[in-house]
Every structure is written in structure tokens, then in C-alpha cells.
XYZ file of C-alpha atoms in Angstrom:
666
model
C 12.782 9.176 22.985
C 10.396 10.954 25.320
C 7.492 9.067 26.855
C 4.993 11.355 25.113
C 6.315 10.334 21.696
C 6.161 6.652 22.651
C 2.559 7.074 23.764
C 1.722 8.823 20.483
C 3.094 5.898 18.454
C 1.222 3.405 20.658
C -1.990 5.391 20.169
C -1.446 5.465 16.404
C -1.047 1.677 16.237
C -4.016 1.242 18.571
C -5.999 3.334 16.097
C -5.049 1.020 13.207
C -7.090 -1.688 14.863
C -10.223 0.450 14.883
C -9.612 1.786 11.363
C -8.965 -1.552 9.647
C -10.389 -4.331 11.809
C -13.688 -2.920 13.078
C -16.630 -5.054 11.905
C -14.091 -7.674 10.750
C -13.067 -8.756 14.274
C -14.578 -8.294 17.701
C -12.445 -5.947 19.800
C -11.090 -8.794 21.890
C -9.531 -10.328 18.768
C -7.784 -7.228 17.418
C -4.606 -8.404 19.095
C -4.496 -11.504 16.885
C -3.613 -9.228 13.979
C -2.078 -6.078 15.428
C 0.591 -7.678 17.619
C 2.109 -9.957 14.955
C 1.889 -7.163 12.350
C 3.731 -4.837 14.676
C 6.443 -7.461 15.150
C 6.710 -7.962 11.365
C 7.000 -4.243 10.652
C 9.738 -3.739 13.234
C 11.745 -6.750 12.068
C 11.245 -5.658 8.457
C 12.576 -2.176 9.251
C 15.582 -3.525 11.168
C 16.499 -5.850 8.287
C 16.197 -3.293 5.476
C 19.865 -2.252 5.468
C 21.182 -5.837 5.197
C 18.446 -7.235 2.940
C 20.698 -7.580 -0.110
C 23.502 -9.142 1.920
C 21.085 -11.814 3.142
C 19.849 -12.505 -0.401
C 23.429 -12.806 -1.629
C 24.345 -15.164 1.194
C 21.227 -17.232 0.580
C 22.069 -17.602 -3.100
C 25.640 -18.599 -2.280
C 24.560 -21.185 0.292
C 21.994 -22.676 -2.052
C 24.524 -22.859 -4.853
C 27.009 -24.800 -2.729
C 24.289 -27.095 -1.381
C 24.606 -26.067 2.273
C 21.459 -27.140 4.116
C 21.999 -25.679 7.595
C 21.945 -21.986 6.794
C 20.581 -20.340 9.935
C 23.812 -19.105 11.524
C 25.286 -17.850 8.233
C 22.111 -15.912 7.406
C 21.987 -14.411 10.915
C 25.557 -13.195 10.408
C 24.670 -11.708 7.026
C 21.705 -9.906 8.547
C 23.730 -8.721 11.531
C 20.803 -9.779 13.737
C 19.490 -12.808 15.595
C 16.853 -13.143 12.824
C 16.556 -12.594 9.072
C 14.232 -12.771 6.057
C 15.523 -14.543 2.968
C 12.461 -13.933 0.765
C 12.665 -11.556 -2.192
C 10.203 -9.154 -0.531
C 9.988 -6.398 2.033
C 6.714 -4.971 3.281
C 7.264 -1.922 1.050
C 7.431 -4.220 -1.975
C 4.070 -5.755 -1.103
C 1.972 -2.617 -0.841
C 2.129 -2.095 -4.613
C 0.266 -5.334 -5.391
C -2.790 -4.666 -7.534
C -4.731 -7.855 -6.794
C -5.560 -9.453 -3.475
C -4.644 -12.840 -4.914
C -1.112 -11.681 -5.794
C -0.785 -9.862 -2.488
C -1.747 -12.979 -0.550
C 0.703 -15.166 -2.478
C 3.596 -12.750 -2.072
C 2.774 -11.997 1.570
C 2.813 -15.700 2.416
C 6.152 -16.054 0.603
C 7.416 -13.086 2.618
C 6.383 -14.783 5.883
C 8.003 -18.050 4.810
C 11.311 -16.246 4.354
C 11.751 -15.430 8.031
C 14.218 -17.283 10.242
C 13.024 -20.264 12.322
C 12.763 -18.249 15.543
C 10.413 -15.762 13.877
C 8.487 -18.622 12.265
C 7.880 -20.026 15.720
C 6.501 -16.689 16.891
C 4.165 -16.462 13.881
C 3.003 -20.045 14.429
C 2.271 -19.397 18.102
C 0.353 -16.242 17.180
C -1.459 -18.408 14.576
C -1.087 -15.397 12.338
C -1.312 -17.308 9.061
C -4.848 -18.272 10.057
C -5.826 -14.592 9.827
C -4.681 -14.126 6.225
C -7.770 -15.610 4.478
C -10.114 -13.381 6.491
C -7.999 -10.260 5.885
C -7.767 -10.969 2.154
C -11.461 -11.770 1.789
C -12.312 -8.400 3.351
C -9.701 -6.642 1.194
C -8.013 -5.513 4.430
C -4.489 -6.960 4.156
C -3.188 -4.258 1.817
C -4.743 -1.515 3.942
C -3.171 -3.021 7.045
C 0.282 -3.039 5.450
C -0.192 0.555 4.269
C -1.115 1.670 7.793
C 2.015 0.139 9.305
C 4.130 1.813 6.596
C 2.487 5.207 7.206
C 5.006 8.041 7.194
C 3.360 9.478 10.303
C 5.229 6.941 12.445
C 8.679 5.428 12.355
C 9.181 1.898 13.683
C 12.723 1.754 12.324
C 15.858 2.122 14.465
C 17.044 4.721 11.927
C 15.748 8.316 11.875
C 13.532 9.557 9.040
C 15.017 12.674 7.483
C 13.403 15.542 5.596
C 14.658 16.790 2.229
C 16.996 19.237 3.933
C 18.530 16.527 6.134
C 16.799 17.441 9.379
C 15.164 14.731 11.497
C 11.464 14.270 10.839
C 11.101 11.211 13.076
C 13.851 10.009 15.417
C 14.919 6.392 15.261
C 13.231 3.992 17.628
C 15.824 2.090 19.632
C 15.198 -1.436 20.889
C 14.205 -0.354 24.376
C 11.693 2.183 23.084
C 10.261 -0.384 20.673
C 9.872 -2.878 23.486
C 8.164 -0.242 25.615
C 5.587 0.452 22.884
C 4.977 -3.249 22.319
C 4.481 -3.879 26.035
C 2.105 -0.912 26.260
C -0.060 -2.369 23.488
C 0.033 -5.811 25.116
C -1.108 -4.185 28.362
C -4.003 -2.407 26.619
C -5.148 -5.548 24.860
C -4.990 -7.463 28.135
C -7.058 -4.832 29.877
C -9.594 -4.910 27.026
C -9.855 -8.649 27.696
C -9.809 -8.230 31.458
C -11.640 -11.496 32.083
C -8.574 -13.438 30.936
C -5.843 -10.866 31.525
C -4.830 -12.084 34.945
C -3.920 -15.492 33.559
C -1.004 -14.089 31.599
C -0.466 -10.533 32.760
C 0.720 -9.437 36.179
C 0.100 -5.733 36.883
C 3.295 -3.776 36.404
C 3.134 -2.307 39.922
C 3.178 -5.808 41.412
C 6.094 -6.803 39.164
C 8.045 -3.706 40.155
C 7.515 -4.494 43.833
C 8.609 -8.101 43.361
C 11.776 -7.057 41.552
C 12.694 -4.607 44.302
C 12.082 -7.212 47.014
C 14.473 -9.510 45.171
C 17.265 -7.031 44.437
C 17.235 -4.310 47.113
C 18.510 -6.513 49.970
C 21.663 -7.382 48.008
C 22.026 -4.174 45.967
C 25.263 -3.172 47.693
C 26.722 -6.658 47.206
C 26.186 -6.862 43.448
C 29.504 -7.374 41.684
C 30.337 -6.778 38.040
C 29.657 -9.984 36.156
C 26.977 -12.124 34.559
C 23.663 -13.034 36.207
C 20.953 -15.443 35.108
C 17.243 -14.599 35.565
C 14.445 -17.157 35.279
C 10.654 -17.308 35.218
C 9.033 -20.750 35.087
C 5.602 -19.278 34.278
C 6.901 -16.700 31.839
C 3.682 -15.119 30.600
C 4.478 -12.179 28.359
C 7.932 -11.791 29.891
C 7.250 -8.798 32.122
C 8.821 -10.390 35.189
C 12.061 -11.008 33.321
C 12.331 -7.617 31.641
C 11.457 -5.616 34.754
C 13.805 -7.796 36.780
C 16.577 -7.179 34.269
C 15.956 -3.411 34.238
C 15.946 -3.241 38.032
C 19.192 -5.177 38.359
C 20.881 -3.093 35.668
C 19.779 0.162 37.300
C 20.933 -0.825 40.796
C 24.255 -2.053 39.435
C 24.850 1.123 37.417
C 24.074 3.312 40.426
C 26.820 1.470 42.291
C 29.365 1.647 39.497
C 29.062 -2.022 38.532
C 28.735 -3.493 35.057
C 26.499 -6.525 34.813
C 25.409 -8.721 31.939
C 22.088 -10.547 32.225
C 20.777 -13.660 30.520
C 17.032 -14.281 30.614
C 15.440 -17.725 30.689
C 11.770 -18.588 30.760
C 9.144 -21.201 30.035
C 5.497 -20.566 29.092
C 2.824 -23.069 28.099
C 0.342 -20.675 26.453
C 1.296 -20.334 22.778
C 0.186 -16.737 22.189
C 1.650 -15.487 25.440
C 4.887 -17.275 24.654
C 4.925 -15.602 21.219
C 4.485 -12.176 22.822
C 7.331 -12.812 25.249
C 9.700 -14.049 22.564
C 8.732 -11.261 20.152
C 9.258 -8.627 22.834
C 12.820 -9.812 23.399
C 13.546 -9.860 19.671
C 12.193 -6.337 19.342
C 14.478 -5.240 22.167
C 17.485 -6.651 20.349
C 17.878 -9.515 22.813
C 18.058 -12.341 20.298
C 20.040 -14.659 22.555
C 17.525 -14.162 25.353
C 14.696 -14.912 22.914
C 16.363 -18.250 22.169
C 16.281 -19.001 25.908
C 12.499 -18.632 26.088
C 10.870 -22.027 25.625
C 7.155 -22.464 25.196
C 4.011 -23.787 23.633
C 1.437 -26.378 24.734
C 3.978 -29.202 24.797
C 6.284 -27.289 27.148
C 4.647 -27.471 30.553
C 7.112 -26.455 33.249
C 5.826 -29.154 35.585
C 6.019 -32.186 33.312
C 8.568 -30.986 30.746
C 11.216 -28.866 32.443
C 13.162 -27.008 29.745
C 16.131 -26.262 32.016
C 16.708 -29.350 34.182
C 20.423 -28.735 34.714
C 20.375 -24.941 35.009
C 20.735 -22.872 38.163
C 19.741 -19.219 38.333
C 20.729 -16.199 40.403
C 17.325 -14.508 40.473
C 13.853 -15.898 39.842
C 10.469 -14.155 39.673
C 7.132 -15.697 38.783
C 3.345 -15.508 38.963
C 2.230 -19.120 38.464
C -1.362 -20.116 37.689
C -3.323 -20.791 40.853
C -6.426 -22.828 41.339
C -5.617 -24.605 38.080
C -5.555 -28.376 37.684
C -2.274 -30.053 36.787
C -3.831 -33.502 36.496
C -2.698 -33.966 32.890
C 0.884 -33.159 33.918
C 0.647 -35.611 36.783
C -0.534 -38.373 34.457
C 2.360 -37.690 32.075
C 4.740 -37.986 35.023
C 3.441 -41.430 35.972
C 0.733 -40.576 38.501
C 0.992 -39.513 42.141
C 2.303 -42.855 43.408
C 4.847 -43.321 40.622
C 6.245 -39.847 40.129
C 10.051 -39.842 40.340
C 10.904 -36.281 39.289
C 13.805 -35.230 41.581
C 12.290 -31.750 41.853
C 9.215 -33.114 43.611
C 10.432 -36.282 45.374
C 13.372 -35.351 47.569
C 15.190 -36.294 50.757
C 14.214 -34.321 53.834
C 13.742 -34.871 57.563
C 15.201 -38.362 57.320
C 12.757 -39.399 54.608
C 14.514 -40.441 51.359
C 11.225 -40.121 49.437
C 9.784 -36.970 50.938
C 6.905 -35.964 48.674
C 6.278 -32.391 47.592
C 3.469 -33.477 45.263
C 0.353 -31.384 45.827
C -3.305 -32.027 45.062
C -3.904 -32.350 41.325
C -6.523 -29.578 41.517
C -3.934 -26.840 42.151
C -0.287 -26.920 41.102
C 0.784 -23.399 42.038
C 3.187 -24.447 44.785
C 4.969 -26.843 42.442
C 6.126 -23.848 40.414
C 7.779 -22.567 43.580
C 9.357 -25.980 44.178
C 10.623 -25.932 40.593
C 12.367 -22.606 41.191
C 13.823 -23.738 44.505
C 15.314 -26.745 42.712
C 17.227 -24.300 40.499
C 18.896 -22.260 43.246
C 22.631 -21.657 43.151
C 24.324 -23.056 46.241
C 27.964 -22.392 45.397
C 27.953 -18.602 44.952
C 28.256 -15.738 47.424
C 24.788 -14.364 46.728
C 23.157 -17.737 46.199
C 19.688 -17.255 44.708
C 16.798 -14.937 45.451
C 13.172 -15.637 44.547
C 9.881 -13.731 44.526
C 6.653 -15.489 43.588
C 2.971 -14.513 43.779
C 0.464 -16.929 45.323
C -3.099 -16.831 46.481
C -4.047 -17.554 50.069
C -4.352 -21.318 49.695
C -0.573 -21.727 49.564
C -0.425 -20.466 53.133
C -2.549 -23.151 54.751
C -4.013 -25.836 52.474
C -2.845 -29.411 52.845
C -2.831 -31.408 56.056
C 0.339 -32.396 57.884
C 2.216 -34.865 55.689
C 0.479 -33.744 52.496
C 2.234 -32.012 49.615
C 1.409 -28.380 50.341
C 2.306 -28.683 54.025
C 5.432 -30.654 53.159
C 6.538 -27.855 50.825
C 6.077 -25.227 53.535
C 7.934 -27.455 56.003
C 10.803 -28.070 53.559
C 11.138 -24.346 52.832
C 10.940 -23.143 56.416
C 13.105 -25.867 57.944
C 15.777 -25.031 55.349
C 15.425 -21.381 56.467
C 14.768 -20.140 52.923
C 11.656 -18.044 53.607
C 12.481 -14.383 54.271
C 9.070 -12.785 54.095
C 5.490 -12.986 52.845
C 3.745 -9.759 51.823
C -0.064 -9.588 51.795
C -1.140 -7.410 48.846
C -4.299 -5.281 48.595
C -7.438 -7.000 47.353
C -8.566 -6.427 43.756
C -5.069 -5.662 42.479
C -5.200 -8.195 39.666
C -7.323 -8.002 36.544
C -9.674 -10.940 36.831
C -9.793 -11.824 40.495
C -10.559 -10.122 43.770
C -9.006 -12.827 45.935
C -6.188 -12.206 48.379
C -2.692 -12.480 46.907
C 0.704 -12.733 48.556
C 4.330 -12.311 47.493
C 6.692 -14.950 48.870
C 10.325 -13.809 49.139
C 12.926 -16.549 49.494
C 16.689 -16.964 49.460
C 19.274 -19.584 50.354
C 21.587 -16.838 51.650
C 19.648 -15.215 54.476
C 21.554 -12.412 56.190
C 22.503 -13.127 59.779
C 19.893 -10.825 61.297
C 17.106 -12.712 59.485
C 18.402 -16.228 60.178
C 15.801 -18.512 61.696
C 13.015 -15.944 61.384
C 10.229 -15.020 58.956
C 8.692 -11.594 58.406
C 5.012 -11.164 57.576
C 3.950 -7.813 56.124
C 0.331 -6.711 55.920
C 0.242 -4.296 52.963
C -3.460 -4.774 52.266
C -4.264 -1.132 53.104
C -1.402 0.442 51.144
C -2.813 1.228 47.705
C -4.179 3.923 45.402
C -7.746 3.517 44.042
C -8.125 3.519 40.261
C -10.324 6.199 38.724
C -11.947 3.483 36.630
C -12.114 -0.223 37.368
C -10.377 -2.636 34.984
C -12.493 -5.731 35.385
C -12.169 -6.594 39.069
C -9.001 -4.546 39.396
C -9.875 -1.361 41.280
C -6.563 -0.333 42.830
C -2.830 -0.198 42.281
C 0.377 0.327 44.205
C 1.657 3.865 43.874
C 5.395 4.513 43.965
C 4.949 5.621 47.568
C 3.146 2.377 48.432
C 5.931 0.319 46.858
C 8.547 2.332 48.729
C 6.662 1.884 52.000
C 6.519 -1.900 51.560
C 10.219 -2.083 50.635
C 11.195 0.109 53.589
C 9.187 -2.103 55.935
C 10.824 -5.207 54.479
C 14.353 -3.830 54.743
C 13.845 -2.422 58.245
C 12.928 -5.897 59.584
C 11.256 -4.484 62.676
C 8.034 -5.287 64.505
C 5.281 -2.774 63.697
C 1.529 -2.886 63.348
C 1.978 -4.047 59.734
C 5.162 -6.099 60.227
C 5.340 -9.207 62.399
C 8.463 -11.325 62.870
C 8.357 -14.939 64.019
C 10.812 -17.758 64.649
C 10.558 -20.432 61.968
C 9.093 -22.970 64.369
C 6.117 -20.685 65.090
C 4.509 -21.926 61.862
C 4.966 -25.611 62.629
C 2.839 -28.079 64.528
C 2.539 -31.748 65.319
C -0.636 -33.424 64.196
C -1.374 -35.949 66.928
C -3.939 -38.749 66.843
C -5.703 -39.086 70.205
C -7.415 -42.365 71.060
C -9.867 -43.479 73.719
C -10.721 -47.067 74.649
C -13.605 -48.985 73.148
C -16.091 -49.619 75.990
C -18.702 -52.335 75.539
C -21.319 -53.870 77.799
C -20.677 -57.408 78.894
C -16.975 -57.730 78.037
C -14.577 -59.513 80.404
C -12.273 -56.842 81.914
C -9.737 -59.527 82.892
C -8.747 -60.885 79.484
C -7.367 -59.782 76.139
C -9.328 -60.299 72.922
C -7.809 -61.283 69.601
C -8.663 -59.099 66.472
C -11.289 -61.558 65.235
C -13.045 -61.543 68.598
C -12.922 -57.770 68.773
C -14.590 -57.556 65.368
C -17.376 -59.830 66.596
C -17.792 -57.760 69.750
C -18.044 -54.550 67.765
C -20.838 -56.043 65.685
C -22.777 -57.533 68.581
C -22.074 -55.732 71.855
C -23.515 -52.375 72.837
C -21.254 -49.383 73.432
C -21.487 -47.838 76.890
C -19.585 -44.903 78.354
C -19.452 -46.662 81.725
C -18.698 -50.076 80.238
C -15.338 -51.834 80.751
C -12.646 -51.065 78.174
C -11.782 -53.849 75.748
C -8.223 -55.125 76.326
C -6.409 -56.080 73.108
C -2.996 -56.914 74.589
C -1.449 -57.693 77.983
C 2.267 -57.139 78.669
C 3.154 -59.319 81.680
C 6.850 -58.463 82.006
C 9.393 -55.861 80.949
C 7.052 -53.123 79.757
C 6.722 -49.931 81.763
C 3.363 -48.268 82.133
C 3.006 -45.081 80.058
C -0.671 -44.098 79.889
C -0.111 -41.128 77.559
C 1.259 -43.575 74.983
C -1.507 -46.125 75.516
C 0.306 -48.404 78.000
C -1.951 -48.579 81.086
C -1.393 -50.363 84.422
C -3.561 -53.452 84.759
C -7.068 -52.572 85.975
C -7.621 -52.601 89.721
C -9.093 -55.938 90.755
C -7.907 -57.758 87.625
C -7.486 -61.522 87.906
C -3.787 -62.018 88.851
C -3.732 -65.227 86.837
C -4.395 -63.185 83.688
C -2.842 -59.879 84.719
C -0.078 -60.528 87.250
C 1.160 -57.703 89.436
C 2.991 -55.085 87.321
C 1.239 -56.046 84.094
C 0.579 -53.402 81.466
C -2.415 -53.474 79.111
C -3.278 -51.911 75.782
C -6.892 -51.114 75.002
C -8.701 -51.386 71.699
C -9.322 -47.812 70.477
C -12.836 -46.679 69.687
C -12.775 -45.185 66.140
C -15.864 -43.114 66.938
C -13.987 -41.341 69.737
C -10.769 -40.865 67.759
C -9.667 -37.252 67.480
C -6.674 -35.231 66.330
C -4.910 -32.307 67.954
C -2.545 -29.726 66.489
C 0.251 -29.163 68.952
C 2.507 -26.141 68.229
C 6.176 -26.981 67.800
C 6.874 -24.208 70.302
C 4.631 -25.845 72.926
C 6.558 -25.802 76.192
C 6.866 -29.380 77.338
C 6.019 -30.683 73.850
C 3.130 -33.017 73.019
C 2.718 -34.546 76.471
C 2.391 -31.218 78.266
C -0.250 -30.128 75.729
C -2.266 -33.336 76.201
C -2.108 -33.119 79.972
C -3.388 -29.551 79.841
C -5.898 -29.682 76.988
C -7.107 -33.300 76.734
C -6.767 -35.329 79.938
C -8.940 -33.003 82.066
C -11.810 -33.866 79.715
C -10.899 -37.475 78.854
C -8.714 -39.078 81.491
C -8.462 -42.383 79.591
C -7.103 -40.781 76.380
C -3.711 -41.524 74.868
C -1.826 -40.623 71.719
C -0.119 -42.782 69.110
C 3.540 -41.707 68.722
C 3.892 -43.437 65.351
C 1.009 -41.389 63.976
C 2.556 -38.003 64.733
C 3.123 -35.899 61.615
C 4.749 -32.502 61.311
C 2.919 -29.777 59.429
C 3.404 -26.079 58.677
C 0.914 -23.318 57.917
C 0.870 -19.524 57.930
C -2.190 -17.660 59.182
C -2.250 -13.956 58.372
C -5.695 -13.694 59.938
C -4.408 -14.959 63.280
C -1.456 -12.579 63.327
C -3.085 -9.424 61.963
C -6.736 -9.781 62.972
C -8.086 -6.671 64.689
C -11.389 -7.351 66.473
C -13.991 -4.656 66.074
C -14.788 -2.970 69.402
C -18.178 -3.913 70.836
C -20.878 -1.287 70.587
C -22.036 0.402 73.773
C -25.398 -0.439 75.316
C -26.606 3.063 74.510
C -25.826 2.584 70.793
C -27.640 -0.764 70.763
C -30.654 0.715 72.611
C -30.860 3.606 70.129
C -30.880 1.178 67.203
C -33.642 -0.901 68.778
C -35.809 2.158 69.400
C -35.258 3.333 65.818
C -36.303 -0.091 64.483
C -39.403 -0.082 66.657
C -40.360 3.360 65.361
C -39.886 2.269 61.742
C -41.946 -0.866 62.373
C -44.809 1.157 63.894
C -44.842 3.505 60.894
C -44.899 0.588 58.461
C -47.727 -1.100 60.370
C -49.724 2.137 60.272
C -49.335 2.353 56.496
C -50.473 -1.257 56.073
C -53.514 -0.892 58.340
C -54.431 2.481 56.881
C -54.126 1.135 53.354
C -56.407 -1.772 54.215
C -59.141 0.531 55.571
C -59.013 2.625 52.422
């Protein structure tokens, strides 16, 4: 079916909302009725031809006392769903009274299969029935969806002479119309749209970044796709379409199985309904969701591994309730988030409870395939905080370290601002794989695509731009080329890492004995009573008389000149009590030539000759700074330009003063 016809049907259904629901619902709530009614009408139309077979099977099963009837009724219906009530929607439009209509309509809903029941429950559609009936709108609504002007059936509508009045609507076309209406409703509610709806241009780009690099290596076979923050399912369906198209172009036949998890009930219902409408009943069964199904604390697929994964997780959103369900930060044992890495058997990937976005990425990484030729490929959207938040040793930094040291990060793409519906913040696509091609091994590509966009003619909330097909192609070409350009920078993995080093200086107090060591209790007394002095003697906390070599950079100093040989014999080494007020930290790049010591000698000792660092305190961290790599300083203005501005300001000020003085005299 041509796109124009699909748009006409979508417009017709969009018009039903205004015709029937205006003054009964605010515009933002139209979706609560229209989306589930559209699902019901499509399922009703699909089931018409096997309705009697289902009723016969139901009667037979009841007669023989068989309780578990789902599979048998699915087979009778020839679909992954069925309705075993005595009604169709056409039967219901003839009801004379609202009371009878409500009773029969509720019986009709109760007759649907469990998977459809779950969709209706998540839509909370039954809650709308009293309001619709009270306003005498339910019958009108049913009539509108049965209007002969549109055909939501897979079978064509014929005229009396046998010619086609309306072509049948196949599953793909039906899904396209449904997704178009979901998009419109989300844009109407643009303040909340970004929570559940990723712009289709961003999804298309993500899918291409996942599949294009391995397009020529796709073999005929079965592939599993997964989204741990499923939303309305757009990531999965676009991913599936992209894979199918690339495979077909290369003469390959692929089967795809979709898996997803979504915590928001209505969004989950939309996703599951969309797959049912597209004839993907098995895929619909692999979508798990609802408030009790948080991906972080209740993983629906703990033993599954997936070939391709795409996601747009919630960012800036607390996951404290999940953390509490998992035992709290110090007691969490989930093997997705407490792993072995860098010699640490309990390496923690647990982030701050105020933002769990990176844990969704960790969840996907835990589901990578390691035993296949293609391994797994991942694309996930994040905001800027995932690039740099978290200190060395904290969850966010540990995640970046784990990813980069495993050489899984291929690229990060900076997207244009204001691309999403309800936020103007910077967003980035992370592209990862556990099968990096040889030419990318050990390196990460950063792409600045912030200036590649097409302005919208009309803003949608904060969204004021989109990626045109040319923009998407330009980003993909830059990614595949893997070359240094003004918008593409390539770095060795270690360029993002650093050592966080604690630098100490000795505690210097007036009146202390420079020839003896003080025990901790004495030092505490000194701190409370003695006065600090920059030129005072350093407080010795330990004296090594034999067998310890001096190493000032590590806090092992030769005994002070003139020290009492009875206390500090020749060759003694002393350790000083550090002054907490002078304690500092330094970030030393992993690529620092000469490592930590060379950095300290160059950057610290010229300013504090008595400083040392604590080797046991050194932690490794990772961060990615787009600003540092792509910042373009604005050229300074010339003196002539500055002088002209000053003269212009002076002239304006004189004119304003004249007006004030003149006005006062008047």
C-alpha cells in the first residue's frame, strides 16, 4: 500500500479522536482510548474468518473439561491471539441501550487471549468504559472504527461488481499506521515524549551504526535483537527492518527474534500491541514489561545472549528503589554489576543511585555473545554525564574502564542539540562490539556530528532539528572511513585513562623535636595544641634504622641533616606525618611518559619539594572529554574592533545622559 493511503487512514483515525472525544478528554488523553481501540479493531478484523472455529473449539474444550486452552484456541484462530466471546465489534454496534452495550462490550473484552488481556490491562482501557458509556460515546466510537471509509482488515473490501474498493492492510502497513499515531500522540505530549519515544532519525542512525560495519559478513540464519529499555519498540522494529534489508540486498535470508523489557505499563502495551498488529506474535511474547519488571532489579532474560542490541535508557533518573530491592550498594551481588576485572574479584560497576543510565549499558554488555563469529554489536544513547561523571574507582568510571580496557568501545557520536522531544541537553550514541575489526583494535573514534542537522519548520517541544538522510549518511560514512578529520578524532584506548594520585606534604608544627618519632596518640595531641608553621620542623611518625632504602617520592626520606645519631643512625630513613590540610590529588594520564614519578617531578616537586605520593592510594579512572578534543577557541578581536565598540558605547552613553538631563530641565 502506498504511503499516501497509509497517511490517509492515520488521518482518519486521528480525526476520530476529535469527533468523539473532544470535551470528554483533554487532547493529551485521547491516546488512552484511540490506541487500544485501534488494536481491538485490527485484532477483531483479523479474527473474523476463524471466529466460528474458535467458538467451536472453545465449546469442545469446555465440554471435555480442559482447563489450559490457550494453545488450542490459538491454533483454531490461526493467530497468536484469539477471542472466545460470542461477539465481534460488528455485533455490538446494534445495541439499543448503553447498559446492554457496556455489558456486551465488557464480555467481548474478556474473551480475548491472555496476551491481549495484558495489553488491555496495561493500557488501563477498562477504566475508560464508564466515562465513554456515561457520555453515550462508546457506540459512536465503535461505529467510527467500523466506518466503511477505511479498512483495517488484512482482506480487501470489494464492491458489488467484485472490484477492490479498499485494499487489504497487511501487517507491516498496519504497524506503520499504528506507529505513526503513537508518534503523533507523543509529539502532542512533547513534555513526556522523550521518556518513551526516541526520534526515528536517531533510531535509524543507531541501527545503521550497528549493522553497516558487518553488513557484508551477515550470513543466512537466525539473529536475536534486544532492547533493555524497550519503550514503544521502535529500536527493535527499525533494527529488524535494517538487518532484513541489508541481508536481502546481499542475497541472504535471515530470521529475527525480538526481545525487550519495559517498565512503563502503557509504553509496554504499545510495544506489545505493535508486534501483534505486525503479525509477530512470538516476538510479542518475548516483550516483558510493567511496573514490576525493572530491567535493573528484575532481569527478564538472565541467561540469554543477543547478537544485536539497541537502547535509549532513561538518564538522570533515580534507581534507588531498584538498588534497595537488590540489597543496597554494599550488599548487591548481581553478577551483571559485580564482576572480576583488573585483578579485583569484586569489581563494582554500581553507579550513583541518582542516575542508572550506565547500568543499562552494563546489562547489555552482560548479554553479549562471545562464541560466535560476529559476536555482539551494541548502540545506546546517553547524555553527557556518562562520559565523565564518577571519580576514579567509582561506578561510572569503573564502567568506562571495564569497557575500554576490554577494547569494546568502537566509537561515540555527539548528536546535535535539541534533537529529542523534551530535552535540549547534549546526547551521544555509544557504539560497542566484542569483535572489533583489526584496524580499530585498541583505538576509539569520536565523531562530532553536532553541526550536521536539518532545522524543523516548527518546533516540537524543545526538539527543533532532525537528521536528514544526508546527515545520517555523512555520519555513517565518517564512522566507516575511520580517518582523522575535523569532525573525527581517533585515540588509543589509554588516552582516556588516568591515575588518580594522592599527594601528601609533611605536617610542620612549632616546637616539635625533629630528632624523634611520635606515636599516633602524641601526634593527635600535637595537632590539637601546637601551631602549624610553614618553616616549622616536620613531624616524624616513623624511623627505619636498617634495611629500608630512601625513596622520597614514596614518602621515605633520608634522616634530617643534623639528626641525633642515637635516634637516627647514619642511613636511617624517616616517614613524616602528612598534613591533611595540604593533601592534594593529581590526575596523571596513563600515557604520561615516565609514568607517575615523571609527572610529579615535573608538575609538583618544583612547587613543593617535600611532597610525596601514596602508592597504595593510586586508583585508575577513565573519562571522555569531547570539549577537550573538539573545542575551537574563538579568535581574539583586533584592537581596532575593540576601540570601535568602546567609542560606540561612549556615544550612546552621552546621548542617554543628554536625554536624562534635558528631561530634568523640562
